[in-house]
Tab-separated table of C-alpha atoms in Angstrom:
chain	number	residue	atom	x	y	z
D	1	MET	CA	-2.517	30.928	10.536
D	2	ILE	CA	-0.160	30.592	13.071
D	3	ARG	CA	-1.558	28.437	14.599
D	4	TYR	CA	-1.953	25.908	11.566
D	5	ILE	CA	1.896	26.705	10.906
D	6	ASP	CA	2.490	25.839	14.470
D	7	PHE	CA	0.210	22.913	13.818
D	8	LEU	CA	1.825	22.018	10.825
D	9	LYS	CA	5.265	22.120	12.409
D	10	LYS	CA	4.311	19.622	15.452
D	11	ALA	CA	2.561	17.339	12.743
D	12	PHE	CA	6.581	16.604	10.815
D	13	SER	CA	8.446	17.055	14.172
D	14	GLY	CA	7.859	14.010	15.109
D	15	GLU	CA	8.289	14.658	18.567
D	16	GLU	CA	6.311	11.699	21.212
D	17	THR	CA	2.785	12.194	21.744
D	18	ASP	CA	0.552	10.855	23.882
D	19	PHE	CA	-2.291	9.581	21.257
D	20	THR	CA	-4.983	8.361	24.005
D	21	LYS	CA	-4.809	11.655	25.750
D	22	VAL	CA	-4.750	14.499	23.071
D	23	ASN	CA	-7.753	16.153	21.058
D	24	ILE	CA	-8.912	13.485	18.614
D	25	ARG	CA	-8.862	15.730	15.837
D	26	SER	CA	-5.541	16.634	16.457
D	27	ALA	CA	-4.578	13.283	17.011
D	28	VAL	CA	-5.839	12.285	13.706
D	29	LEU	CA	-4.395	15.129	12.023
D	30	LEU	CA	-0.938	15.195	13.664
D	31	LEU	CA	-0.947	10.940	12.407
D	32	ALA	CA	-2.045	11.460	8.995
D	33	ILE	CA	0.083	14.509	8.108
D	34	PRO	CA	3.071	12.487	7.507
D	35	MET	CA	0.656	9.363	6.781
D	36	MET	CA	-0.315	10.721	3.524
D	37	LEU	CA	2.940	11.923	2.427
D	38	GLU	CA	4.943	8.695	3.630
D	39	MET	CA	1.709	6.810	1.294
D	40	ALA	CA	2.419	9.082	-1.499
D	41	MET	CA	6.269	8.747	-1.616
D	42	GLU	CA	5.271	4.981	-2.108
D	43	SER	CA	3.396	4.778	-4.842
D	44	VAL	CA	5.609	7.836	-6.086
D	45	PHE	CA	7.811	4.808	-7.563
D	46	ALA	CA	5.935	3.196	-9.457
D	47	LEU	CA	4.901	6.623	-11.561
D	48	VAL	CA	8.499	7.477	-11.727
D	49	ASP	CA	9.418	4.104	-13.639
D	50	LEU	CA	6.642	4.361	-15.349
D	51	TYR	CA	7.244	8.164	-16.428
D	52	PHE	CA	10.711	7.118	-18.027
D	53	VAL	CA	9.973	3.614	-19.882
D	54	GLY	CA	6.779	5.154	-21.221
D	55	HIS	CA	9.031	7.069	-23.337
D	56	LEU	CA	11.624	4.244	-24.506
D	57	LYS	CA	11.224	2.810	-27.502
D	58	GLU	CA	9.299	-0.195	-26.826
D	59	SER	CA	7.257	1.752	-24.193
D	60	GLY	CA	4.289	-1.078	-25.019
D	61	PHE	CA	5.927	-3.792	-24.076
D	62	ALA	CA	8.024	-1.553	-20.779
D	63	ILE	CA	4.673	-0.173	-19.414
D	64	GLN	CA	2.812	-3.369	-19.826
D	65	THR	CA	6.033	-5.151	-17.771
D	66	VAL	CA	6.279	-2.418	-15.379
D	67	GLY	CA	2.551	-2.763	-14.689
D	68	LEU	CA	2.099	-6.622	-14.542
D	69	THR	CA	5.547	-7.230	-12.000
D	70	GLU	CA	4.046	-4.308	-10.044
D	71	SER	CA	0.884	-6.471	-9.808
D	72	VAL	CA	2.553	-9.728	-8.609
D	73	LEU	CA	4.926	-7.675	-6.551
D	74	SER	CA	1.374	-6.978	-5.078
D	75	VAL	CA	1.370	-9.886	-3.632
D	76	MET	CA	4.696	-9.624	-1.608
D	77	TYR	CA	3.528	-5.881	-0.526
D	78	SER	CA	0.156	-8.095	0.777
D	79	ILE	CA	2.896	-10.304	3.151
D	80	ALA	CA	4.431	-7.080	4.255
D	81	ILE	CA	1.407	-5.131	4.688
D	82	GLY	CA	0.119	-8.186	6.893
D	83	MET	CA	2.987	-8.617	8.599
D	84	SER	CA	2.774	-5.238	9.202
D	85	MET	CA	-0.546	-5.252	10.378
D	86	ALA	CA	0.667	-7.455	12.799
D	87	ALA	CA	3.966	-5.424	13.492
D	88	THR	CA	1.086	-2.413	14.102
D	89	ALA	CA	-1.650	-3.329	16.374
D	90	LEU	CA	1.125	-4.927	18.772
D	91	VAL	CA	2.989	-1.925	18.749
D	92	ALA	CA	0.603	-0.055	19.369
D	93	ARG	CA	-1.231	-1.796	21.743
D	94	ARG	CA	1.640	-2.727	23.629
D	95	ILE	CA	2.466	1.565	23.472
D	96	GLY	CA	-1.062	2.402	24.674
D	97	GLU	CA	0.071	-0.046	27.934
D	98	LYS	CA	2.849	2.083	28.369
D	99	ASN	CA	5.180	-0.539	27.862
D	100	PRO	CA	7.739	0.790	24.976
D	101	GLU	CA	10.154	-2.686	25.803
D	102	GLN	CA	7.729	-5.296	25.148
D	103	ALA	CA	7.004	-2.931	22.127
D	104	SER	CA	10.079	-3.001	20.843
D	105	ARG	CA	10.444	-6.876	21.771
D	106	SER	CA	7.885	-7.156	19.414
D	107	ALA	CA	8.684	-5.682	16.601
D	108	ALA	CA	11.993	-7.161	16.640
D	109	GLN	CA	9.800	-10.611	16.308
D	110	VAL	CA	7.771	-9.740	13.243
D	111	LEU	CA	10.906	-8.654	11.500
D	112	LEU	CA	12.492	-12.138	12.520
D	113	VAL	CA	9.505	-13.709	11.004
D	114	SER	CA	8.918	-11.821	8.318
D	115	PHE	CA	12.154	-12.174	6.800
D	116	ALA	CA	12.466	-15.831	6.816
D	117	ILE	CA	9.039	-16.296	4.333
D	118	THR	CA	9.793	-12.987	2.494
D	119	LEU	CA	13.109	-14.242	0.983
D	120	ILE	CA	12.139	-17.875	-0.442
D	121	LEU	CA	9.560	-15.903	-2.186
D	122	SER	CA	12.007	-13.849	-3.529
D	123	LEU	CA	14.052	-16.800	-4.891
D	124	LEU	CA	11.466	-17.929	-6.849
D	125	GLY	CA	10.506	-14.328	-8.236
D	126	VAL	CA	14.012	-14.482	-9.546
D	127	ILE	CA	14.309	-17.783	-10.771
D	128	TYR	CA	10.775	-18.126	-13.073
D	129	ALA	CA	10.868	-14.204	-13.514
D	130	GLU	CA	9.777	-14.685	-17.467
D	131	GLU	CA	7.491	-17.874	-16.366
D	132	ILE	CA	5.899	-15.726	-14.355
D	133	LEU	CA	4.721	-12.404	-17.092
D	134	ILE	CA	3.538	-14.996	-19.293
D	135	LEU	CA	1.886	-16.050	-16.909
D	136	MET	CA	0.333	-13.123	-16.067
D	137	GLY	CA	-0.894	-12.453	-20.247
D	138	SER	CA	1.753	-11.126	-21.364
D	139	LYS	CA	3.205	-12.174	-24.789
D	140	PRO	CA	6.554	-14.283	-25.323
D	141	GLU	CA	8.639	-11.442	-26.763
D	142	ALA	CA	7.330	-8.846	-24.283
D	143	ALA	CA	8.053	-11.970	-21.720
D	144	ALA	CA	11.426	-11.544	-23.017
D	145	TYR	CA	11.850	-8.016	-23.422
D	146	GLY	CA	11.146	-7.493	-19.528
D	147	LYS	CA	12.488	-10.404	-17.437
D	148	ASP	CA	15.197	-8.655	-15.943
D	149	PHE	CA	13.208	-5.852	-14.630
D	150	THR	CA	11.150	-8.053	-13.499
D	151	ARG	CA	13.732	-10.452	-11.770
D	152	ILE	CA	15.753	-7.224	-10.066
D	153	MET	CA	12.420	-6.135	-8.905
D	154	MET	CA	11.350	-9.688	-7.418
D	155	GLY	CA	14.372	-9.819	-5.957
D	156	SER	CA	14.502	-7.304	-4.120
D	157	SER	CA	11.299	-8.266	-2.323
D	158	THR	CA	12.836	-8.243	1.490
D	159	ILE	CA	14.393	-5.182	0.928
D	160	ILE	CA	10.105	-3.928	0.057
D	161	MET	CA	8.971	-6.186	2.459
D	162	LEU	CA	11.932	-4.237	5.532
D	163	LEU	CA	10.431	-1.245	3.601
D	164	PHE	CA	6.858	-1.279	4.421
D	165	LEU	CA	7.185	-3.456	7.606
D	166	ILE	CA	10.000	-1.138	9.805
D	167	ASN	CA	7.137	1.749	8.770
D	168	GLY	CA	4.087	-0.039	10.055
D	169	ILE	CA	6.660	-0.311	13.075
D	170	PHE	CA	7.152	3.635	13.523
D	171	ARG	CA	3.476	4.110	12.900
D	172	GLY	CA	1.847	1.759	15.348
D	173	ALA	CA	4.714	3.576	17.927
D	174	GLY	CA	2.860	6.810	17.262
D	175	ASN	CA	6.158	7.608	15.211
D	176	ALA	CA	4.981	8.821	11.606
D	177	MET	CA	7.758	11.346	10.803
D	178	ILE	CA	10.372	8.612	10.171
D	179	ALA	CA	8.041	5.908	8.619
D	180	MET	CA	7.855	9.361	5.744
D	181	LYS	CA	11.345	9.876	5.872
D	182	SER	CA	12.503	6.894	4.930
D	183	LEU	CA	10.037	6.837	2.146
D	184	TRP	CA	10.997	10.345	1.218
D	185	ILE	CA	15.208	9.115	1.426
D	186	ALA	CA	14.262	6.402	-1.068
D	187	ASN	CA	11.633	8.950	-3.536
D	188	ILE	CA	14.677	10.748	-4.214
D	189	ALA	CA	17.738	8.851	-4.759
D	190	ASN	CA	15.072	6.620	-7.404
D	191	ILE	CA	14.336	10.136	-8.769
D	192	ILE	CA	17.756	11.026	-9.422
D	193	LEU	CA	19.174	7.323	-10.686
D	194	CYS	CA	16.106	6.526	-12.736
D	195	PRO	CA	17.196	8.937	-16.035
D	196	VAL	CA	20.717	8.370	-15.204
D	197	LEU	CA	20.287	4.580	-14.649
D	198	ILE	CA	17.909	4.153	-17.689
D	199	LYS	CA	19.327	6.890	-20.430
D	200	GLY	CA	22.412	6.684	-19.417
D	201	PHE	CA	25.188	9.706	-18.038
D	202	GLY	CA	29.069	9.862	-18.385
D	203	PRO	CA	30.094	6.423	-17.684
D	204	VAL	CA	27.287	4.603	-16.793
D	205	PRO	CA	25.590	2.860	-19.881
D	206	ALA	CA	22.163	2.886	-20.810
D	207	MET	CA	20.116	0.322	-19.179
D	208	GLY	CA	16.384	0.680	-20.522
D	209	LEU	CA	13.960	-0.788	-18.667
D	210	THR	CA	16.485	-2.722	-16.663
D	211	GLY	CA	17.585	0.420	-15.150
D	212	ALA	CA	14.172	1.442	-14.029
D	213	ALA	CA	14.375	-1.836	-11.774
D	214	LEU	CA	18.187	-0.953	-10.170
D	215	ALA	CA	17.430	2.194	-10.044
D	216	THR	CA	13.836	1.566	-7.641
D	217	THR	CA	15.724	-1.316	-6.238
D	218	ILE	CA	18.798	1.589	-4.807
D	219	GLY	CA	16.678	3.990	-3.649
D	220	ARG	CA	14.643	1.558	-1.495
D	221	SER	CA	17.060	-0.402	-0.171
D	222	ILE	CA	18.486	3.595	1.238
D	223	GLY	CA	15.221	3.950	2.834
D	224	VAL	CA	15.762	1.507	4.932
D	225	ILE	CA	19.037	1.846	6.318
D	226	TYR	CA	17.675	4.807	7.029
D	227	GLN	CA	15.281	3.039	9.056
D	228	LEU	CA	17.569	0.768	10.880
D	229	TYR	CA	19.558	3.474	12.051
D	230	HIS	CA	16.334	4.511	13.849
D	231	LEU	CA	15.215	1.258	14.704
D	232	LEU	CA	18.913	-0.383	16.399
D	233	ILE	CA	20.895	2.887	16.851
D	234	ALA	CA	19.074	6.048	17.356
D	235	ASP	CA	17.317	7.204	20.517
D	236	THR	CA	13.602	5.932	20.092
D	237	GLN	CA	10.622	4.843	21.653
D	238	ILE	CA	11.276	1.905	19.504
D	239	ARG	CA	14.786	0.892	20.527
D	240	ILE	CA	15.889	-2.702	19.051
D	241	LYS	CA	18.417	-4.899	20.706
D	242	LEU	CA	20.022	-8.120	19.184
D	243	SER	CA	19.205	-9.771	21.882
D	244	TYR	CA	15.054	-9.118	21.320
D	245	PHE	CA	15.736	-11.195	18.070
D	246	LYS	CA	16.357	-14.071	19.798
D	247	PRO	CA	12.789	-16.321	18.834
D	248	GLN	CA	10.257	-16.158	21.359
D	249	PHE	CA	7.647	-19.046	20.653
D	250	SER	CA	4.617	-17.672	22.379
D	251	LEU	CA	5.601	-14.107	21.151
D	252	ILE	CA	5.578	-15.525	17.328
D	253	LYS	CA	2.193	-17.424	17.951
D	254	SER	CA	0.337	-14.387	18.722
D	255	ILE	CA	2.142	-12.770	15.425
D	256	VAL	CA	1.414	-15.378	13.361
D	257	LYS	CA	-2.217	-15.151	14.477
D	258	ILE	CA	-2.947	-12.093	13.484
D	259	ALA	CA	-0.728	-11.523	10.962
D	260	THR	CA	-1.832	-15.003	8.811
D	261	PRO	CA	-5.696	-12.909	8.452
D	262	GLY	CA	-3.926	-10.224	7.531
D	263	ILE	CA	-1.838	-11.422	4.612
D	264	PHE	CA	-4.856	-13.606	3.578
D	265	GLN	CA	-6.878	-10.478	3.416
D	266	PHE	CA	-4.373	-8.479	1.027
D	267	VAL	CA	-3.218	-11.723	-0.884
D	268	ILE	CA	-7.039	-12.058	-1.667
D	269	ALA	CA	-7.389	-8.641	-2.711
D	270	SER	CA	-3.373	-8.913	-4.495
D	271	CYS	CA	-4.774	-11.641	-6.503
D	272	SER	CA	-8.145	-10.161	-7.605
D	273	TRP	CA	-6.473	-7.328	-9.244
D	274	ILE	CA	-3.592	-10.008	-10.772
D	275	PHE	CA	-7.003	-11.762	-12.424
D	276	LEU	CA	-8.298	-8.192	-13.302
D	277	ALA	CA	-4.813	-7.423	-14.841
D	278	GLU	CA	-4.819	-10.589	-17.375
D	279	LEU	CA	-8.683	-10.447	-18.341
D	280	VAL	CA	-8.227	-6.869	-19.518
D	281	ALA	CA	-4.633	-8.280	-21.660
D	282	THR	CA	-6.911	-11.481	-22.692
D	283	THR	CA	-9.741	-8.673	-23.780
D	284	GLY	CA	-8.365	-5.893	-24.620
D	285	GLY	CA	-5.298	-6.545	-26.031
D	286	GLU	CA	-1.414	-4.983	-25.459
D	287	ASN	CA	-2.660	-1.383	-25.365
D	288	ALA	CA	-5.785	-2.001	-22.874
D	289	SER	CA	-2.909	-3.638	-20.552
D	290	ALA	CA	-0.830	-1.117	-21.295
D	291	GLY	CA	-3.472	1.587	-20.524
D	292	TYR	CA	-5.487	-0.117	-17.625
D	293	GLN	CA	-2.261	0.023	-15.766
D	294	THR	CA	-1.272	3.423	-16.405
D	295	ALA	CA	-4.515	4.282	-15.013
D	296	LEU	CA	-4.092	1.728	-11.744
D	297	ARG	CA	-0.989	3.761	-11.295
D	298	LEU	CA	-2.690	7.002	-11.682
D	299	MET	CA	-5.026	5.131	-9.008
D	300	MET	CA	-3.065	4.219	-6.870
D	301	PHE	CA	-1.128	7.885	-6.215
D	302	PHE	CA	-3.818	8.986	-5.350
D	303	MET	CA	-4.987	6.017	-3.097
D	304	LEU	CA	-2.108	5.887	-1.152
D	305	PRO	CA	-2.054	9.106	0.465
D	306	ALA	CA	-6.336	7.923	1.395
D	307	TRP	CA	-4.517	4.400	2.502
D	308	GLY	CA	-2.129	6.664	4.785
D	309	LEU	CA	-4.861	9.101	6.530
D	310	SER	CA	-6.627	5.744	7.662
D	311	ASN	CA	-4.067	4.147	9.075
D	312	ALA	CA	-4.118	6.805	11.414
D	313	ALA	CA	-7.529	4.806	12.240
D	314	SER	CA	-5.127	1.962	12.541
D	315	THR	CA	-2.654	3.268	15.176
D	316	LEU	CA	-5.749	5.320	17.330
D	317	VAL	CA	-7.752	2.081	17.476
D	318	GLY	CA	-4.435	0.413	18.828
D	319	GLN	CA	-3.080	2.777	21.412
D	320	ASN	CA	-6.831	3.602	22.942
D	321	MET	CA	-7.474	0.083	23.095
D	322	GLY	CA	-4.443	-0.272	25.015
D	323	ALA	CA	-5.359	2.399	27.271
D	324	ASN	CA	-8.926	1.056	27.991
D	325	GLU	CA	-10.405	3.971	25.881
D	326	MET	CA	-12.831	2.575	23.745
D	327	LEU	CA	-15.253	5.371	22.991
D	328	ARG	CA	-12.534	6.887	22.091
D	329	ALA	CA	-10.856	4.322	19.347
D	330	GLU	CA	-14.201	4.711	17.570
D	331	GLN	CA	-14.526	8.230	17.916
D	332	SER	CA	-11.415	8.012	16.426
D	333	VAL	CA	-12.407	5.859	13.315
D	334	MET	CA	-15.177	8.259	12.964
D	335	LYS	CA	-13.610	11.819	12.441
D	336	THR	CA	-10.792	9.407	10.233
D	337	VAL	CA	-13.938	8.791	8.311
D	338	LYS	CA	-14.925	12.401	7.418
D	339	TYR	CA	-11.470	13.207	6.271
D	340	ASN	CA	-10.602	10.329	4.066
D	341	VAL	CA	-14.156	11.159	2.065
D	342	ILE	CA	-13.945	14.772	1.649
D	343	PHE	CA	-9.881	13.563	0.307
D	344	MET	CA	-11.938	11.210	-2.094
D	345	LEU	CA	-14.253	13.298	-3.172
D	346	ILE	CA	-11.136	15.929	-4.027
D	347	VAL	CA	-9.358	13.115	-5.950
D	348	SER	CA	-12.536	11.938	-8.257
D	349	LEU	CA	-13.345	15.279	-9.538
D	350	ILE	CA	-9.204	15.494	-10.594
D	351	PHE	CA	-10.019	12.495	-12.091
D	352	ILE	CA	-13.156	12.880	-14.341
D	353	PHE	CA	-12.065	16.812	-14.840
D	354	LEU	CA	-8.323	16.144	-15.812
D	355	GLY	CA	-7.649	12.664	-17.079
D	356	ASN	CA	-6.775	13.230	-20.414
D	357	PHE	CA	-3.999	15.447	-19.172
D	358	LEU	CA	-2.850	13.238	-16.486
D	359	VAL	CA	-2.759	10.381	-18.788
D	360	SER	CA	-1.540	12.354	-21.289
D	361	PHE	CA	2.399	12.937	-19.337
D	362	PHE	CA	2.555	8.884	-19.217
D	363	THR	CA	1.846	8.377	-23.439
D	364	GLN	CA	1.083	9.778	-26.538
D	365	GLU	CA	-0.180	6.456	-27.910
D	366	ILE	CA	-3.646	7.560	-28.924
D	367	GLU	CA	-5.033	3.991	-27.914
D	368	ILE	CA	-3.532	3.546	-24.523
D	369	LYS	CA	-4.875	6.729	-24.083
D	370	ASN	CA	-8.015	6.088	-24.625
D	371	PHE	CA	-8.321	2.467	-22.722
D	372	ALA	CA	-6.601	4.672	-19.201
D	373	LYS	CA	-9.436	7.762	-19.397
D	374	SER	CA	-11.872	4.930	-19.607
D	375	ALA	CA	-10.620	2.880	-16.529
D	376	LEU	CA	-10.360	6.633	-14.647
D	377	PHE	CA	-13.254	7.955	-15.321
D	378	ILE	CA	-15.128	4.418	-14.171
D	379	MET	CA	-12.817	3.628	-11.465
D	380	SER	CA	-13.618	7.134	-9.441
D	381	THR	CA	-17.395	6.923	-9.656
D	382	GLY	CA	-16.555	4.704	-6.251
D	383	PHE	CA	-13.970	6.358	-4.124
D	384	ILE	CA	-15.811	8.026	-1.673
D	385	PHE	CA	-16.865	4.580	-0.730
D	386	TYR	CA	-13.389	3.114	-1.156
D	387	GLY	CA	-12.553	6.273	1.211
D	388	ILE	CA	-14.791	5.250	3.604
D	389	GLY	CA	-14.136	1.297	3.681
D	390	MET	CA	-10.418	1.775	3.622
D	391	VAL	CA	-10.816	3.043	6.870
D	392	MET	CA	-13.158	0.530	8.570
D	393	ILE	CA	-10.227	-2.489	7.526
D	394	ASN	CA	-7.284	-0.200	8.963
D	395	ALA	CA	-9.550	0.274	12.313
D	396	PHE	CA	-10.645	-3.889	12.167
D	397	ASN	CA	-6.462	-4.203	11.062
D	398	GLY	CA	-5.156	-1.961	14.601
D	399	ALA	CA	-7.159	-3.843	17.262
D	400	GLY	CA	-5.490	-6.840	16.029
D	401	ASP	CA	-8.923	-8.124	14.243
D	402	THR	CA	-7.957	-9.130	10.942
D	403	TRP	CA	-10.062	-11.524	10.394
D	404	THR	CA	-13.181	-9.818	9.628
D	405	PRO	CA	-11.343	-7.616	6.344
D	406	THR	CA	-9.852	-10.881	5.352
D	407	TRP	CA	-13.743	-12.012	5.155
D	408	VAL	CA	-15.181	-9.413	3.977
D	409	ASN	CA	-12.430	-9.719	1.090
D	410	LEU	CA	-12.591	-12.858	0.386
D	411	PHE	CA	-16.398	-12.296	-0.405
D	412	GLY	CA	-16.467	-8.891	-1.746
D	413	PHE	CA	-13.764	-9.892	-4.489
D	414	TRP	CA	-13.729	-13.571	-5.237
D	415	LEU	CA	-17.547	-13.900	-4.624
D	416	PHE	CA	-18.625	-10.713	-6.301
D	417	GLN	CA	-16.413	-9.048	-8.144
D	418	ILE	CA	-14.279	-11.366	-10.197
D	419	PRO	CA	-17.949	-13.411	-11.243
D	420	LEU	CA	-18.871	-10.049	-12.824
D	421	ALA	CA	-15.843	-8.877	-14.024
D	422	TYR	CA	-15.570	-11.806	-16.528
D	423	PHE	CA	-19.668	-11.867	-16.937
D	424	LEU	CA	-19.137	-8.231	-18.353
D	425	SER	CA	-16.194	-8.702	-20.380
D	426	LYS	CA	-16.628	-12.243	-21.624
D	427	HIS	CA	-20.624	-13.156	-21.609
D	428	LEU	CA	-21.806	-9.711	-21.992
D	429	GLU	CA	-18.884	-9.090	-24.521
D	430	MET	CA	-18.446	-5.711	-22.763
D	431	GLY	CA	-14.704	-5.952	-22.703
D	432	PRO	CA	-12.159	-4.340	-20.648
D	433	LYS	CA	-15.178	-1.962	-19.858
D	434	GLY	CA	-16.742	-4.201	-17.755
D	435	VAL	CA	-13.506	-4.904	-15.772
D	436	PHE	CA	-13.952	-1.232	-14.764
D	437	ILE	CA	-17.156	-1.690	-14.121
D	438	SER	CA	-16.614	-3.834	-11.809
D	439	ILE	CA	-13.969	-1.979	-9.419
D	440	PRO	CA	-16.145	0.446	-8.181
D	441	ALA	CA	-19.001	-1.839	-8.149
D	442	ALA	CA	-17.283	-3.991	-5.344
D	443	GLU	CA	-15.446	-2.062	-3.334
D	444	THR	CA	-19.070	0.068	-2.743
D	445	LEU	CA	-20.016	-3.616	-1.267
D	446	ILE	CA	-16.693	-3.955	0.441
D	447	THR	CA	-17.304	-0.938	2.595
D	448	ILE	CA	-21.034	-1.173	3.241
D	449	VAL	CA	-20.778	-4.461	4.942
D	450	ALA	CA	-17.392	-3.464	6.423
D	451	PHE	CA	-19.357	-0.530	7.915
D	452	ILE	CA	-22.272	-2.650	9.231
D	453	LEU	CA	-19.647	-5.070	11.121
D	454	PHE	CA	-17.347	-1.721	12.166
D	455	LYS	CA	-21.351	-0.633	14.257
D	456	LYS	CA	-21.636	-3.901	15.575
D	457	GLY	CA	-18.066	-3.528	17.599
D	458	LYS	CA	-17.501	-7.646	18.231
D	459	TRP	CA	-13.621	-5.885	17.135
D	460	LYS	CA	-13.561	-4.162	21.349
D	461	THR	CA	-13.403	-7.221	22.536
D	462	ILE	CA	-10.236	-8.617	20.800
D	463	LYS	CA	-7.090	-9.342	22.420
D	464	VAL	CA	-3.396	-9.612	21.563
């Protein structure tokens, strides 16, 4: 017992570790524990918002707005995640080569490029917030009700990008503790501010759905300030100087080469989810849409920790490739797969046996609950495959091979999942249930293809 307590203390200490030398099991767990807690905190943002807005007077409109906005923001997340892939791959490879200064320069250039891209998209989201909700399948009255929430959330896209990206930098360096703490700080602020700004407190007026957006944005901003302190001021392995932000076009070219397919990779997946959300809304109506969005938020609460665990594979592949330890890189991936399968099996059992309880926590509307329970049960049948697949995807990305998972996603989501969802829901008249079935079916196919390609080993030849 003492040994395990000491191990947990080490995982949470944030002390620098050479992950190319320590025991593989220890390396995976030292990275995975804080990474899982980090991503669990990311999922808490949406759940906290969903809980409080689910108790507003117009809860149907409110839940739908939160869900649809998150679906659109997933495109922004895709850009942030794609850029963070480049940051993680470059930083991990340079750290593996024992070159922290060049790792810091790479981090600065990724930040420079990402900020310019996200600022433009953020402005478009602010201007066209109501139109975006209608395009997503929201009724005009629901879009009018939720437009301010969407406008604030879209306007905070730059903050979202920084939160993801800087954490990707620290993960690449193997310092998962700072990444975890930043999201804990952001979430604590959000949890405190949500009831205050939504319901009002003292001189603070009740702002309803708009208050939820402000609470989330302020919370994330506080988290980013914490990150920037450790990136620019504190004495850490990655220390960015202002001079590092001067454009280095050869390095920017490398960043774009890795990040572009990485962005497409997640845009492909995100746009698929947007299409599915629209299909549920049009075939099942407002209650089906609200139920589906509730199920997705619950699913992501458990999926994001699994994604955090799989991020350990990304860091370990990058650092071990930098140290020219190819066998160790592959062994690290398979060890991570083992732990993720165990985690996802537990999640599947939770959803199957406790789905009704979990859904009831967010809404008491019978029809919304029924759709949410159905979605949870059906989607949970593919969780084990999903757990394996996300490790494979992160392994490719950690090696800098962002094209392979991009093609896998294009095939799995757009050439299989979307046609299947459309066929089942429309032609077989299964409605939202047909959409739900297409999700585990596609994830299983993606996992099988990704595993076969990983074993072929082309990723071992990638230079970054």
